[in-house]
Short mmCIF file of C-alpha atoms in Angstrom, two decimals:
data_model
loop_
_atom_site.label_atom_id
_atom_site.label_comp_id
_atom_site.label_asym_id
_atom_site.label_seq_id
_atom_site.Cartn_x
_atom_site.Cartn_y
_atom_site.Cartn_z
CA MET A 4 0.00 0.00 0.00
CA GLU A 5 1.07 3.58 -0.67
CA GLN A 6 -0.11 6.42 1.57
CA LEU A 7 -0.33 10.17 1.05
CA SER A 8 -1.33 12.94 3.48
CA PHE A 9 -1.76 16.65 2.83
CA GLU A 10 -3.58 19.40 4.78
CA GLY A 11 -5.83 16.95 6.60
CA SER A 12 -6.65 14.80 3.57
CA LYS A 13 -5.38 11.23 3.50
CA LEU A 14 -5.19 8.72 0.67
CA ILE A 15 -4.32 5.02 0.57
CA ILE A 16 -3.63 3.38 -2.81
CA ASN A 17 -3.12 -0.29 -3.66
CA PRO A 18 -0.64 -0.43 -6.58
CA GLN A 19 -1.05 -4.20 -6.87
CA ASN A 20 -4.79 -3.91 -7.43
CA GLY A 21 -4.99 -1.56 -10.38
CA ALA A 22 -3.65 1.45 -8.43
CA SER A 23 -7.13 1.74 -6.94
CA ILE A 24 -8.03 3.87 -3.93
CA THR A 25 -8.51 1.90 -0.73
CA LYS A 26 -9.39 4.88 1.48
CA TRP A 27 -9.87 8.62 1.11
CA THR A 28 -10.30 10.69 4.26
CA CYS A 29 -10.97 14.41 4.69
CA PHE A 30 -10.98 16.60 7.78
CA LYS A 31 -14.15 18.63 8.31
CA ALA A 32 -15.61 20.31 11.39
CA ARG A 33 -12.63 19.02 13.38
CA GLU A 34 -13.47 15.43 12.53
CA GLU A 35 -12.09 12.90 10.07
CA VAL A 36 -14.58 11.98 7.36
CA THR A 37 -13.87 8.83 5.35
CA LEU A 38 -15.86 9.06 2.13
CA ILE A 39 -14.17 6.18 0.29
CA ASN A 40 -13.60 3.16 2.49
CA ASN A 41 -13.37 -0.04 0.49
CA ARG A 42 -14.56 -3.02 2.48
CA ASP A 43 -14.52 -5.78 -0.15
CA PHE A 44 -18.29 -6.25 -0.28
CA ASN A 45 -18.65 -4.33 -3.55
CA LEU A 46 -17.27 -5.26 -6.96
CA PHE A 47 -14.68 -3.03 -8.65
CA GLU A 48 -14.27 -0.69 -5.68
CA SER A 49 -12.58 2.52 -6.94
CA SER A 50 -11.32 0.63 -9.99
CA LEU A 51 -9.85 2.34 -13.04
CA LEU A 52 -11.79 0.98 -16.02
CA PHE A 53 -9.88 0.63 -19.30
CA PRO A 54 -9.95 0.02 -22.27
CA PHE A 55 -13.69 0.17 -21.72
CA PRO A 56 -15.95 0.95 -18.75
CA ASN A 57 -19.28 -0.72 -18.07
CA ARG A 58 -20.54 -3.62 -20.20
CA LEU A 59 -19.54 -5.11 -23.54
CA ALA A 60 -22.31 -7.34 -24.95
CA SER A 61 -21.18 -10.98 -25.02
CA GLY A 62 -17.64 -9.65 -24.68
CA LYS A 63 -17.50 -9.28 -28.48
CA TYR A 64 -16.67 -6.43 -30.82
CA ASN A 65 -15.38 -5.78 -34.34
CA TYR A 66 -12.70 -3.29 -35.29
CA GLU A 67 -11.32 -2.58 -38.75
CA GLY A 68 -12.66 -5.83 -40.17
CA MET A 69 -11.46 -8.07 -37.35
CA SER A 70 -13.43 -9.74 -34.55
CA PHE A 71 -12.34 -9.77 -30.91
CA HIS A 72 -13.70 -11.46 -27.80
CA PHE A 73 -13.19 -10.68 -24.11
CA ASP A 74 -14.09 -13.29 -21.49
CA GLU A 75 -17.49 -12.75 -19.88
CA ASN A 76 -17.17 -11.64 -16.24
CA ASP A 77 -20.51 -9.95 -15.50
CA PRO A 78 -22.22 -11.99 -12.74
CA GLY A 79 -25.46 -13.46 -14.08
CA LYS A 80 -25.24 -11.72 -17.46
CA PRO A 81 -23.47 -12.55 -20.75
CA ASN A 82 -21.19 -9.52 -20.83
CA ALA A 83 -17.59 -8.52 -20.38
CA LEU A 84 -17.26 -5.89 -17.68
CA HIS A 85 -14.90 -2.95 -17.08
CA GLY A 86 -11.88 -3.79 -19.24
CA PHE A 87 -8.81 -5.52 -17.81
CA ILE A 88 -6.55 -3.15 -15.85
CA TYR A 89 -8.70 -2.96 -12.70
CA ASN A 90 -6.64 -5.62 -10.91
CA VAL A 91 -3.21 -5.47 -12.56
CA ALA A 92 -0.03 -4.24 -10.88
CA PHE A 93 1.06 -0.62 -11.37
CA ASP A 94 4.55 0.80 -10.81
CA LEU A 95 5.15 3.80 -8.59
CA VAL A 96 6.60 6.55 -10.79
CA GLU A 97 6.73 9.61 -8.56
CA LYS A 98 5.71 10.61 -5.04
CA LEU A 99 5.65 14.26 -3.97
CA ASP A 100 4.26 16.08 -0.94
CA ASN A 101 0.69 16.11 -2.24
CA SER A 102 0.67 13.81 -5.28
CA ILE A 103 1.50 10.27 -6.29
CA ARG A 104 1.79 8.86 -9.81
CA PHE A 105 1.55 5.26 -11.02
CA ARG A 106 2.11 3.62 -14.41
CA HIS A 107 1.07 0.39 -16.11
CA GLU A 108 2.60 -0.67 -19.41
CA TYR A 109 0.63 -3.11 -21.54
CA ASP A 110 2.33 -4.91 -24.43
CA GLY A 111 -0.74 -5.84 -26.49
CA THR A 112 -0.48 -9.58 -25.97
CA LEU A 113 -4.15 -10.25 -25.17
CA GLU A 114 -5.98 -11.54 -28.25
CA ALA A 115 -9.05 -9.58 -27.17
CA TYR A 116 -7.14 -6.29 -27.26
CA PRO A 117 -3.94 -6.27 -29.38
CA PHE A 118 -3.27 -2.57 -28.84
CA PRO A 119 -0.26 -1.76 -26.60
CA PHE A 120 -0.48 1.28 -24.37
CA THR A 121 0.96 3.05 -21.35
CA PHE A 122 -1.54 4.10 -18.68
CA GLU A 123 -0.59 6.67 -16.02
CA VAL A 124 -2.70 7.91 -13.13
CA ASN A 125 -1.73 10.82 -10.91
CA TYR A 126 -3.58 11.37 -7.61
CA ILE A 127 -3.33 14.95 -6.30
CA LEU A 128 -4.43 15.79 -2.76
CA LYS A 129 -5.67 19.21 -1.68
CA LYS A 130 -7.55 20.30 1.41
CA ASN A 131 -10.76 18.24 1.29
CA GLU A 132 -10.16 17.63 -2.41
CA LEU A 133 -8.82 14.89 -4.64
CA GLU A 134 -7.92 15.44 -8.30
CA ILE A 135 -7.18 12.52 -10.59
CA GLN A 136 -5.25 12.96 -13.83
CA VAL A 137 -5.14 10.12 -16.34
CA ASP A 138 -2.76 9.97 -19.30
CA ILE A 139 -3.03 7.19 -21.87
CA GLN A 140 -0.48 6.76 -24.64
CA ASN A 141 -0.89 4.50 -27.64
CA THR A 142 2.50 2.81 -27.93
CA GLY A 143 1.50 0.69 -30.92
CA SER A 144 1.58 1.25 -34.67
CA GLN A 145 -2.17 1.38 -35.32
CA THR A 146 -5.09 3.45 -34.08
CA MET A 147 -6.40 2.21 -30.73
CA PRO A 148 -10.14 2.22 -29.82
CA CYS A 149 -10.83 2.81 -26.14
CA GLY A 150 -12.94 4.29 -23.40
CA PHE A 151 -12.26 5.04 -19.75
CA GLY A 152 -14.21 5.18 -16.52
CA TRP A 153 -13.75 5.27 -12.76
CA HIS A 154 -15.79 3.26 -10.24
CA PRO A 155 -15.66 4.92 -6.78
CA TYR A 156 -18.10 3.89 -4.07
CA PHE A 157 -19.10 6.49 -1.49
CA ASP A 158 -20.07 5.57 2.05
CA LEU A 159 -23.79 6.15 2.74
CA GLU A 160 -23.55 5.42 6.47
CA LEU A 161 -21.74 8.55 7.66
CA THR A 162 -24.91 10.26 8.93
CA ASN A 163 -28.16 9.09 10.48
CA GLU A 164 -30.20 10.84 7.80
CA PRO A 165 -30.34 9.53 4.20
CA CYS A 166 -27.95 11.00 1.67
CA ARG A 167 -29.36 13.12 -1.14
CA LEU A 168 -28.30 13.15 -4.79
CA LYS A 169 -28.35 15.99 -7.33
CA MET A 170 -27.49 15.65 -11.02
CA PRO A 171 -27.33 17.95 -14.05
CA LYS A 172 -29.80 17.55 -16.92
CA THR A 173 -29.25 14.17 -18.50
CA SER A 174 -30.76 11.60 -20.82
CA LEU A 175 -31.33 8.10 -19.47
CA ILE A 176 -29.85 5.33 -21.59
CA GLU A 177 -32.57 2.69 -22.02
CA VAL A 178 -31.30 -0.88 -21.59
CA ASN A 179 -32.54 -4.45 -22.05
CA GLU A 180 -32.60 -7.30 -19.55
CA ASN A 181 -28.82 -7.72 -19.88
CA LEU A 182 -28.27 -3.98 -19.22
CA ILE A 183 -27.19 -3.40 -22.82
CA PRO A 184 -28.53 -0.28 -24.61
CA THR A 185 -31.62 -0.66 -26.79
CA GLY A 186 -30.73 2.47 -28.75
CA ALA A 187 -33.42 4.56 -27.08
CA GLU A 188 -32.93 7.45 -24.66
CA SER A 189 -35.37 9.40 -22.51
CA HIS A 190 -35.08 12.81 -20.91
CA ASN A 191 -34.27 12.34 -17.25
CA ARG A 192 -35.39 14.90 -14.72
CA ASP A 193 -34.88 12.80 -11.60
CA PHE A 194 -32.49 14.26 -9.04
CA GLN A 195 -32.66 17.78 -10.52
CA ASP A 196 -32.94 18.93 -6.93
CA PHE A 197 -31.39 17.18 -3.94
CA THR A 198 -33.40 13.97 -3.53
CA SER A 199 -33.01 11.16 -0.99
CA VAL A 200 -31.52 7.94 -2.33
CA PHE A 201 -32.85 5.86 0.55
CA ALA A 202 -34.62 2.66 -0.59
CA LYS A 203 -33.99 3.50 -4.26
CA GLU A 204 -32.58 0.85 -6.56
CA LEU A 205 -30.18 2.51 -8.97
CA ASP A 206 -28.10 1.06 -11.78
CA SER A 207 -28.45 3.53 -14.63
CA CYS A 208 -26.28 5.19 -17.25
CA TYR A 209 -26.92 8.83 -18.08
CA ARG A 210 -25.68 11.02 -20.92
CA LEU A 211 -25.04 14.64 -20.03
CA GLU A 212 -27.18 16.95 -22.14
CA LYS A 213 -24.66 19.78 -21.91
CA ILE A 214 -20.90 19.29 -21.68
CA GLU A 215 -18.92 21.88 -19.72
CA ASP A 216 -15.24 22.02 -18.82
CA ARG A 217 -16.32 20.74 -15.39
CA ASN A 218 -19.48 18.65 -15.00
CA SER A 219 -20.63 17.71 -11.51
CA VAL A 220 -22.87 15.35 -9.58
CA PHE A 221 -23.48 16.20 -5.91
CA LEU A 222 -24.02 13.87 -2.96
CA ASN A 223 -25.27 15.64 0.16
CA TYR A 224 -24.63 14.28 3.65
CA PRO A 225 -27.12 16.03 5.99
CA GLN A 226 -25.40 17.87 8.85
CA LEU A 227 -21.99 16.99 7.39
CA GLY A 228 -21.55 18.58 3.98
CA THR A 229 -21.79 17.99 0.25
CA LEU A 230 -19.48 15.94 -1.94
CA GLU A 231 -18.92 17.11 -5.50
CA ILE A 232 -17.98 14.40 -8.00
CA TRP A 233 -16.70 16.22 -11.08
CA GLN A 234 -15.50 15.16 -14.50
CA ASP A 235 -13.99 17.16 -17.35
CA HIS A 236 -15.23 17.49 -20.94
CA ASN A 237 -13.87 14.04 -21.84
CA PHE A 238 -16.67 12.39 -19.84
CA PRO A 239 -20.13 12.79 -21.46
CA PHE A 240 -21.58 9.93 -19.39
CA VAL A 241 -22.07 8.98 -15.75
CA GLN A 242 -23.26 5.70 -14.24
CA VAL A 243 -25.07 5.70 -10.90
CA TYR A 244 -25.13 2.37 -9.08
CA LYS A 245 -26.52 1.71 -5.61
CA PRO A 246 -26.39 -1.99 -4.68
CA ASP A 247 -27.64 -1.47 -1.10
CA GLU A 248 -27.90 1.12 1.67
CA ARG A 249 -24.21 0.97 2.59
CA ALA A 250 -22.57 2.59 -0.42
CA MET A 251 -23.25 4.08 -3.84
CA ALA A 252 -21.07 4.30 -6.93
CA ILE A 253 -21.04 7.45 -9.07
CA GLU A 254 -18.93 6.64 -12.11
CA PRO A 255 -17.55 9.13 -14.65
CA MET A 256 -17.41 7.49 -18.09
CA SER A 257 -15.92 8.72 -21.35
CA CYS A 258 -18.23 6.50 -23.39
CA GLY A 259 -21.57 4.74 -23.12
CA ILE A 260 -22.41 1.13 -22.36
CA ASP A 261 -21.24 -1.38 -25.00
CA ALA A 262 -19.31 1.44 -26.65
CA PHE A 263 -17.08 -0.80 -28.78
CA ASN A 264 -20.26 -1.88 -30.58
CA THR A 265 -22.42 1.25 -30.43
CA GLN A 266 -19.48 3.64 -31.03
CA GLN A 267 -21.18 5.99 -28.55
CA GLY A 268 -18.34 8.10 -27.17
CA ILE A 269 -15.58 5.76 -28.28
CA LYS A 270 -12.11 7.35 -28.43
CA LYS A 271 -9.62 6.44 -31.15
CA ILE A 272 -6.03 7.30 -30.27
CA ALA A 273 -3.62 7.42 -33.20
CA ALA A 274 -0.28 5.61 -33.03
CA GLU A 275 2.16 7.25 -30.60
CA GLN A 276 -0.46 9.81 -29.55
CA SER A 277 -1.88 10.44 -26.06
CA TRP A 278 -5.18 11.21 -24.38
CA SER A 279 -5.46 13.10 -21.09
CA LEU A 280 -8.48 13.25 -18.77
CA LYS A 281 -9.27 14.78 -15.38
CA MET A 282 -11.84 14.12 -12.68
CA GLY A 283 -12.05 14.67 -8.97
CA LEU A 284 -13.83 15.01 -5.66
CA LYS A 285 -14.42 17.96 -3.37
CA LEU A 286 -16.07 18.02 0.06
CA PHE A 287 -17.53 21.37 1.13
#
C-alpha cells in the first residue's frame, strides 16, 4: 500500500490492485470523514476501467474488419465488464508532498485487445479535495479504440439521515434485460434537486445533455456537507449504481455502455499519440 497525506486529507492506494483507492479521508468540522472506504463487499471498488468501462455485450466487438472477444465476467449476465486493468499491478513513478503517480505498461499480448499502451494515473491531494489525472499513450503502430471510466463507491452510512443526490440535466440510456442499450434514450429529470436515495434501486447510465469544462454530480450528507464528483469534458456519461444502503457508486465514463459496438463516445487514439483526462472530488 502507498499512503499520502496533505492538509488533513489522506489517501491510501493499492498499486497491486490496479492502483485503486482503498481509502480517502478528509478533515471537516474538526473530525475525520472517510468518504471512500473499500470493504470488499462491492465489486470493482474505486477501480480504473480501461480500455472500456461498463458492459460489452457478449464480450465481443469488431474493429477494422477483425473480430475480438473478451471473457465474460458480468455476474449473471453474458457480458464482459470494465476492461482488464482494474486488478493489474502498477509501478510507482513519482511521489511528492501532495501527489503520487503510477504507471502500467501493456504490451498488447491479449488476443481480445492487441493494442499496446501506457496508462498513467496521478492522484493529487488538496484540502478536502482529490484530483485525478489520467494519461493514456498509444504505444502501438495502429489506431487504438478505447474508453475510460472510474468506479468509486461512497459511504452512505456517515450520517443518520439519508444522503441526497443531485445531477445535471441528463438523458437516461434505455437498456434491455442484460443492461445493454436498446438504442433509445429518454429525458431524465430525476435528481434535478437534492433527492433522498434511501430505498432507491439505482443502476443507470446517463448522458449529459450539456458538456462543460467541469461537469458535476453532488451527494449531500445532511449535517456533514456535500461531496462534488466532477469530470472534465472528456466524460459525457455517468453511471449511478446503488447496490444497497451501505454505499453508492457514481462513475464518470468517457463513453456509453457497449461502446465498442455502439461507437457511442468511443475514443480512437492514433499511433504514438496520447489522451489526457481529469476528474475529482471535493467536500464542502
